Structures are given as C-alpha cells and as structure tokens.
PDB file of C-alpha atoms and ligand atoms in Angstrom:
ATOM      1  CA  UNK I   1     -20.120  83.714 -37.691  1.00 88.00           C
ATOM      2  CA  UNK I   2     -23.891  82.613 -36.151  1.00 90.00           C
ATOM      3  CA  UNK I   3     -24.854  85.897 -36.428  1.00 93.00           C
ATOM      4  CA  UNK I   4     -23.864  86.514 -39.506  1.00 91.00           C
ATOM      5  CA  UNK I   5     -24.226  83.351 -41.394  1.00 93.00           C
ATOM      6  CA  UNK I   6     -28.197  83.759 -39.883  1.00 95.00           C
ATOM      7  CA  UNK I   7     -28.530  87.178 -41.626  1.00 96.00           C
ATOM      8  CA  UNK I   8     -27.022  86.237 -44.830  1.00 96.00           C
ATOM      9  CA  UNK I   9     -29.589  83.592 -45.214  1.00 95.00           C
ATOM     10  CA  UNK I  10     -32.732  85.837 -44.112  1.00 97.00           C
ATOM     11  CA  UNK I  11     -31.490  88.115 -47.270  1.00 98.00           C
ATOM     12  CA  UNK I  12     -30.404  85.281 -49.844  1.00 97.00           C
ATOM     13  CA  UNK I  13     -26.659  86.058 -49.483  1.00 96.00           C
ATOM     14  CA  UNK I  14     -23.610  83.378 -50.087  1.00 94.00           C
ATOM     15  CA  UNK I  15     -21.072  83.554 -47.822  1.00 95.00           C
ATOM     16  CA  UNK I  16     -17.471  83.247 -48.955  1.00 95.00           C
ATOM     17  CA  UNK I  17     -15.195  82.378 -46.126  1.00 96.00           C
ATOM     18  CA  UNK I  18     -11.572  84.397 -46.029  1.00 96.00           C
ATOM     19  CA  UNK I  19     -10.003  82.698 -43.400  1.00 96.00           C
ATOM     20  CA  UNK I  20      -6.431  82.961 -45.232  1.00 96.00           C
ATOM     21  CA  UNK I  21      -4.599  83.533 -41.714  1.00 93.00           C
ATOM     22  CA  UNK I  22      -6.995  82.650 -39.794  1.00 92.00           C
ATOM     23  CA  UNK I  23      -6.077  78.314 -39.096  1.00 92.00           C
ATOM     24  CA  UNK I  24      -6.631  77.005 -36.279  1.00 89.00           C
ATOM     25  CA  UNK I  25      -8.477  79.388 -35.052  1.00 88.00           C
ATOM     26  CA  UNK I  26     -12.109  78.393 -33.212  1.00 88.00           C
ATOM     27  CA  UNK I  27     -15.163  79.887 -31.849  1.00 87.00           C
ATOM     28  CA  UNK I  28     -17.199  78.568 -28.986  1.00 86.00           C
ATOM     29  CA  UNK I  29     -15.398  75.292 -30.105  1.00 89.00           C
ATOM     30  CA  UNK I  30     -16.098  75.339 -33.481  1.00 91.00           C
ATOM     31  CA  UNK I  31     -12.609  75.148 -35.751  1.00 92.00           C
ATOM     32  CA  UNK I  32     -12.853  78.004 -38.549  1.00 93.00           C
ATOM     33  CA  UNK I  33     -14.071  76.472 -42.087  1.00 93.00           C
ATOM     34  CA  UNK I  34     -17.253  74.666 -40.425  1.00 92.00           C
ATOM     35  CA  UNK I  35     -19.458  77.091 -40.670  1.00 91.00           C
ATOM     36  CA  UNK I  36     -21.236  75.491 -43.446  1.00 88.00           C
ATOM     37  CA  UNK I  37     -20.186  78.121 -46.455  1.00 93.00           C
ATOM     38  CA  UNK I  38     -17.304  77.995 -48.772  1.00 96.00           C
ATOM     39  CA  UNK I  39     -13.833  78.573 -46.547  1.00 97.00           C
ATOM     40  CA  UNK I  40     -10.974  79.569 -47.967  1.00 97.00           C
ATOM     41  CA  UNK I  41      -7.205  79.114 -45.995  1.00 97.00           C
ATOM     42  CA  UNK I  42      -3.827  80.209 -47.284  1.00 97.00           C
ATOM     43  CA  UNK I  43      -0.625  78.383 -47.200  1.00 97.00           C
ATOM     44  CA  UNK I  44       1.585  81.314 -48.107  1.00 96.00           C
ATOM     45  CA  UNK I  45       4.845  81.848 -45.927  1.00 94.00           C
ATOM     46  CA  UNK I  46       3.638  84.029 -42.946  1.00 93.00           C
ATOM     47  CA  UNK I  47       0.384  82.095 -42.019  1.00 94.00           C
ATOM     48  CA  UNK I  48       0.368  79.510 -39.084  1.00 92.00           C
ATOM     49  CA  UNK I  49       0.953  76.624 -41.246  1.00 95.00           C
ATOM     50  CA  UNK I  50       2.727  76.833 -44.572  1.00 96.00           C
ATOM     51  CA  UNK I  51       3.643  74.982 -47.658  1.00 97.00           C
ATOM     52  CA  UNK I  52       5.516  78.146 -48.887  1.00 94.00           C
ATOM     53  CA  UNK I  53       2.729  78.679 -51.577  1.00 95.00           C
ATOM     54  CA  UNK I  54      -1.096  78.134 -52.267  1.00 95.00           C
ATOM     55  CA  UNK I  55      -3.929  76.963 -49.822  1.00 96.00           C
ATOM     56  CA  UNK I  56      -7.360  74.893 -49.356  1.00 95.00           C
ATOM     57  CA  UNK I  57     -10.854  75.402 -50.127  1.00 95.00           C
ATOM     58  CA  UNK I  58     -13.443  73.642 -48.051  1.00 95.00           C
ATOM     59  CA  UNK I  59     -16.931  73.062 -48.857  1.00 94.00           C
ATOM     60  CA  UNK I  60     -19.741  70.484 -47.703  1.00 92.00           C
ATOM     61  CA  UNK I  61     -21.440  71.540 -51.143  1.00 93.00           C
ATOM     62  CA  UNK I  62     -20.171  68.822 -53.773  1.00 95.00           C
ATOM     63  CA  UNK I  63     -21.926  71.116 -56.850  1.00 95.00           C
ATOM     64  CA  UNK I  64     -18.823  73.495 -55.460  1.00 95.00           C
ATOM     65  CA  UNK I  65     -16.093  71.418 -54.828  1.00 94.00           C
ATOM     66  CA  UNK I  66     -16.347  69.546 -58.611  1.00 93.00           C
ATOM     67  CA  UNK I  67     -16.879  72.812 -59.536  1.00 94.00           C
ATOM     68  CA  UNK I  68     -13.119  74.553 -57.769  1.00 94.00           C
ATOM     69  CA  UNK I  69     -11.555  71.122 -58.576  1.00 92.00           C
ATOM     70  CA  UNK I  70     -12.148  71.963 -62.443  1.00 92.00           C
ATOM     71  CA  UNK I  71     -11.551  75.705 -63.021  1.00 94.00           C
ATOM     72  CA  UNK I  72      -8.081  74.718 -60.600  1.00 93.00           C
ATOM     73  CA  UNK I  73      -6.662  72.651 -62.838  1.00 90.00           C
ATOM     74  CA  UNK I  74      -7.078  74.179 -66.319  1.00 92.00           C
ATOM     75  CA  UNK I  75     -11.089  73.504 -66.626  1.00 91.00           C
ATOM     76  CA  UNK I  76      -9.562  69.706 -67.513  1.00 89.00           C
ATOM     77  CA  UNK I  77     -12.131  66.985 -67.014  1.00 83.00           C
ATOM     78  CA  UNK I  78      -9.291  64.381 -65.632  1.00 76.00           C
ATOM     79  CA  UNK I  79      -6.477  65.043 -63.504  1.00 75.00           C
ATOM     80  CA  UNK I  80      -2.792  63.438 -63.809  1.00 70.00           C
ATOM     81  CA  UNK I  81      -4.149  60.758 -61.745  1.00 71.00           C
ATOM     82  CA  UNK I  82      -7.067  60.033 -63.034  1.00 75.00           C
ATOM     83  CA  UNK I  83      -5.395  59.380 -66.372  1.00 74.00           C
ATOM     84  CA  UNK I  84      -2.332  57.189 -65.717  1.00 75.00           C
ATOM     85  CA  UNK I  85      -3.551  55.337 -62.863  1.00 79.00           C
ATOM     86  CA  UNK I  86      -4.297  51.725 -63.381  1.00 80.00           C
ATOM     87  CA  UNK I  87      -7.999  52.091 -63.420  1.00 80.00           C
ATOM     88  CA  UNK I  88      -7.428  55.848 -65.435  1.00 78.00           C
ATOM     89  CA  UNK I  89      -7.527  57.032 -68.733  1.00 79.00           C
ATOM     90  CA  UNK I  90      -5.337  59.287 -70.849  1.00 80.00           C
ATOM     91  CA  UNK I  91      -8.373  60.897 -72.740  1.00 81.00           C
ATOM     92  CA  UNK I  92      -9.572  64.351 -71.603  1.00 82.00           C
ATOM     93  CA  UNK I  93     -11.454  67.760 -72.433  1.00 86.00           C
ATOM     94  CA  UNK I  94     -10.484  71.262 -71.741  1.00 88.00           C
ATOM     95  CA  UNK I  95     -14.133  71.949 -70.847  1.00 88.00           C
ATOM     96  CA  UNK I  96     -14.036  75.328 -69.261  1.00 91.00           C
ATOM     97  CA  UNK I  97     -11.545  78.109 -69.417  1.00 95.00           C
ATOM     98  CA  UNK I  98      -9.470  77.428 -65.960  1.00 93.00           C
ATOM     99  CA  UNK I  99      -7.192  78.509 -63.643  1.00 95.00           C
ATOM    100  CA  UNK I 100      -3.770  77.055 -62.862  1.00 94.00           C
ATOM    101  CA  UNK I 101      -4.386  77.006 -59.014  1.00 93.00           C
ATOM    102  CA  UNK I 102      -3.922  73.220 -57.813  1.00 90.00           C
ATOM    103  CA  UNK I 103      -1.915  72.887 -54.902  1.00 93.00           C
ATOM    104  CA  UNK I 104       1.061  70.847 -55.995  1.00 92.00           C
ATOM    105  CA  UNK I 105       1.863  67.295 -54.335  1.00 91.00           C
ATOM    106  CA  UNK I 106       4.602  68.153 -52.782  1.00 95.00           C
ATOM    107  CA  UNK I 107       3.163  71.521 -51.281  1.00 96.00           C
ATOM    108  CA  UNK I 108       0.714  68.757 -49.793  1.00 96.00           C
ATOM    109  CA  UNK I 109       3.509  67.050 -48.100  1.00 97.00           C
ATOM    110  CA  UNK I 110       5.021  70.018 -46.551  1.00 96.00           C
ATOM    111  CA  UNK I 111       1.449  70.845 -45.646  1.00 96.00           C
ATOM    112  CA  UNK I 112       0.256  67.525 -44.001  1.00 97.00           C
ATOM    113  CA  UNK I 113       3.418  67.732 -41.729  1.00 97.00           C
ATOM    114  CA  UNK I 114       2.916  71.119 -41.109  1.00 96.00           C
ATOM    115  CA  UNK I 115      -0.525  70.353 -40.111  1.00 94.00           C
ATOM    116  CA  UNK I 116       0.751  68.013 -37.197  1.00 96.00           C
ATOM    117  CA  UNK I 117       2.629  71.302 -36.072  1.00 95.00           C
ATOM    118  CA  UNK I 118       0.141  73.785 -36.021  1.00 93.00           C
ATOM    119  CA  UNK I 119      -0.705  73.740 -31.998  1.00 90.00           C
ATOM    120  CA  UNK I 120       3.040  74.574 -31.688  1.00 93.00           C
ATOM    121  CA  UNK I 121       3.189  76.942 -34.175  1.00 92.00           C
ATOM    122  CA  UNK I 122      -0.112  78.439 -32.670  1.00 88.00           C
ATOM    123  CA  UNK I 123       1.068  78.327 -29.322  1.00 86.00           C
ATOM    124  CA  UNK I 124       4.754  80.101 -30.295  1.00 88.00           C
ATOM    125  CA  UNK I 125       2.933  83.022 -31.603  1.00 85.00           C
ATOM    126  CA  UNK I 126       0.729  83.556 -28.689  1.00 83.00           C
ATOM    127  CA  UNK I 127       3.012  83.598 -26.755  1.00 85.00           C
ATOM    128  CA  UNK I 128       4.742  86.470 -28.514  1.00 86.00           C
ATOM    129  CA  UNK I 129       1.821  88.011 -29.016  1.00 83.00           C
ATOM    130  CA  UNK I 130       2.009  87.999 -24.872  1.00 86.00           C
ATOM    131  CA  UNK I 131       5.130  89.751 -24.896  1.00 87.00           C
ATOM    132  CA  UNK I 132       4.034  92.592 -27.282  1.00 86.00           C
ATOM    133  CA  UNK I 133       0.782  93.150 -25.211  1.00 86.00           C
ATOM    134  CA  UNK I 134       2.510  92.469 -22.216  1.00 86.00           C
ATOM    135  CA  UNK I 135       5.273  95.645 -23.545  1.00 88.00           C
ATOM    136  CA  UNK I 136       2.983  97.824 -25.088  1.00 88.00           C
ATOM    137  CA  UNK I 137      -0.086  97.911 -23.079  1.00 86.00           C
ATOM    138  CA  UNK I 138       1.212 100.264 -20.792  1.00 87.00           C
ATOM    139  CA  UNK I 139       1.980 102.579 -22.803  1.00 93.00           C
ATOM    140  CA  UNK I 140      -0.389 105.839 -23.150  1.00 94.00           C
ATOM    141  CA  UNK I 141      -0.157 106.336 -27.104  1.00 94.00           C
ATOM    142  CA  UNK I 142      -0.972 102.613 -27.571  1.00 90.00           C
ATOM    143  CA  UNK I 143      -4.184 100.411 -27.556  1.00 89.00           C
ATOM    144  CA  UNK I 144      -3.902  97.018 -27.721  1.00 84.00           C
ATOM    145  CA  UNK I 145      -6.070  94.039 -28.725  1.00 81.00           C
ATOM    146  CA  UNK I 146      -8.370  93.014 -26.238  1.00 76.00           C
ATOM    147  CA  UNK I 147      -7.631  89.513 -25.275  1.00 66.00           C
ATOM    148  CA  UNK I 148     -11.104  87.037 -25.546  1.00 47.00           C
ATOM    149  CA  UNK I 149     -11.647  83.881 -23.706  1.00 41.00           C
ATOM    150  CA  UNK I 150     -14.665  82.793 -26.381  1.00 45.00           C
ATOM    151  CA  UNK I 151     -12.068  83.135 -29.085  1.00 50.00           C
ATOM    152  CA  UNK I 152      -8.859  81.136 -29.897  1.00 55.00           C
ATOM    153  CA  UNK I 153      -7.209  83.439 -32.798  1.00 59.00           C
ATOM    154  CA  UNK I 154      -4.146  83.531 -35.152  1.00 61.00           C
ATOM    155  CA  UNK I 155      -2.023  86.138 -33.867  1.00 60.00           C
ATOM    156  CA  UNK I 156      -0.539  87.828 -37.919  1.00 57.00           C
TER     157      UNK I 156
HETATM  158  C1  LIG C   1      -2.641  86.060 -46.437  1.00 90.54           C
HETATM  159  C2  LIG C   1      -4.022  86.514 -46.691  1.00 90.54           C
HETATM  160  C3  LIG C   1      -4.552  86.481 -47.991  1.00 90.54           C
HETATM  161  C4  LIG C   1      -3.729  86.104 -49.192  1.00 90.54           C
HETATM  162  O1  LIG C   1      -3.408  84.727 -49.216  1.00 90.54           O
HETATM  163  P1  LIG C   1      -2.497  84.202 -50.415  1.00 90.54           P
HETATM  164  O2  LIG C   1      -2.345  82.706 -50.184  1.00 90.54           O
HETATM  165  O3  LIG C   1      -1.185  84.921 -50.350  1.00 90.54           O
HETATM  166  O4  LIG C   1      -3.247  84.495 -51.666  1.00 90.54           O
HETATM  167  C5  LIG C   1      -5.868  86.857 -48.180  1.00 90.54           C
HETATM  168  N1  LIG C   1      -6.657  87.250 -47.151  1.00 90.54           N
HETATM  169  C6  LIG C   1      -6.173  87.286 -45.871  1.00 90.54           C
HETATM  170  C7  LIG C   1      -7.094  87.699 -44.751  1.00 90.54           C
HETATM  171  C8  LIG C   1      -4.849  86.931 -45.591  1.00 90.54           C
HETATM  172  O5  LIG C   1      -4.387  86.958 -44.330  1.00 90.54           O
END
C-alpha cells in the first residue's frame, strides 16, 4: 500500500480502497483502512465479520464522508435522527439524487458485537486455512499460497 499509495500521488491518482474481505487484516502493523484514502469493507455473509448485509466506508477526508453520508441516504439533507431528536427538526430537502445504501441500526448492532469477535473469527479461519495448506501442499498438481510473516490476511 506504501508503494502504491506513493505512486498514485506522483501521477495525481485517487485511491479507492476495496478491502471488502479484507478486515482485520494489517501490514507492517498498520490495520487495513489507514492508509489515508477512501476504504471500503463489506459486511456481507462470508466476510470475517458480518451483519448479514451492507458495510463501512472510512475516510479522514470530511468533504467525502458528508459527501457518502448524503448520496447513502436518498441525497436527504437530515437523517431520521436528526429530525425527531430533541434538538432535531422534521424539515428536509432531497438535494441530490441518492442511493438507498445506509447501513441499518440494527445491522450496526450485529456489527459492533461482531466486531468484538473478529480475532476469533480471524483466528478460526487461519487455522483452516492451515489444514488446507497443510493437505494440499504436497501435492504435485497444486501450488499453494505462500504464507508471509509481514502480512496478517483474511483467509476467503
Ligand atoms: C465481498 C467482496 C465484494 C462485495 O461486497 P458486497 O458487500 O457483497 O457488495 C467486493 N469486493 C471484494 C474484494 C469482496 O471480497
């Protein structure tokens, strides 16, 4: 990610993160999404952690988190809570043509406890990753993964 986060600014390039499956994985200590660009994670059923559906976006750029909080809820100036809060208000605009992609609330439940899970869940599915390297590496016909001691990854 150095490397190439270096070379996308000598050429004026944005860098758009897919790390869908790739939570919690690190480099040289360095947890994935904090590299500095746009990172985005899924949630969806087969990754590390899930909340059955959707996923995050992180950003240290506030222009472009206003900007994915708007277009993911409709392009609606005020969210639910924002409006019937005690401090809210009900009035809003549609002021851009959104998207219906907001993580739902209770998606974010399932997700925050899932969260407290994910060295388990990590460490489970190394450790059948071990047994398929451990089975198949033998074998002529088959190459398998090298295995890295820089890099912590997601096994799929
Ligand atoms: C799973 C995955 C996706 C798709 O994520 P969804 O939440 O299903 O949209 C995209 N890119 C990569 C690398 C993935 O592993």
């Amino acid at each position: 990610m150095p490397g190439f986060l270096a070379l996308a600014e000598e050429f004026g390039i944005v860098v758009l993160d897919d790390a869908a499956h790739a939570f919690p994985a690190a480099l040289q200590g360095r947890g994935v999404g904090s590299f500095g660009c746009p990172t985005a994670f899924s949630f969806y059923a087969t990754k590390t952690i899930t909340t059955g559906e959707g996923g995050m976006l992180t950003t240290d750029d506030a222009r472009v988190a206003d900007r994915v909080r708007l277009m993911s809820l409709h392009g609606i100036s005020r969210d639910a809570w924002k409006r019937y809060t005690a401090t809210g208000n009900w009035h809003y605009e549609v002021v851009e043509a959104g998207y219906k992609y907001n993580l739902t609330d209770i998606a974010s439940a399932l997700g925050r406890v899932q969260l407290g899970r994910a060295s388990t869940l990590l460490g489970r599915r190394g450790a059948i990753a071990c047994r398929y390297h451990e089975a198949l590496s033998g074998l002529p016909a088959v190459q398998v993964p090298p295995g890295s001691c820089r890099c912590r990854s997601t096994p799929p």
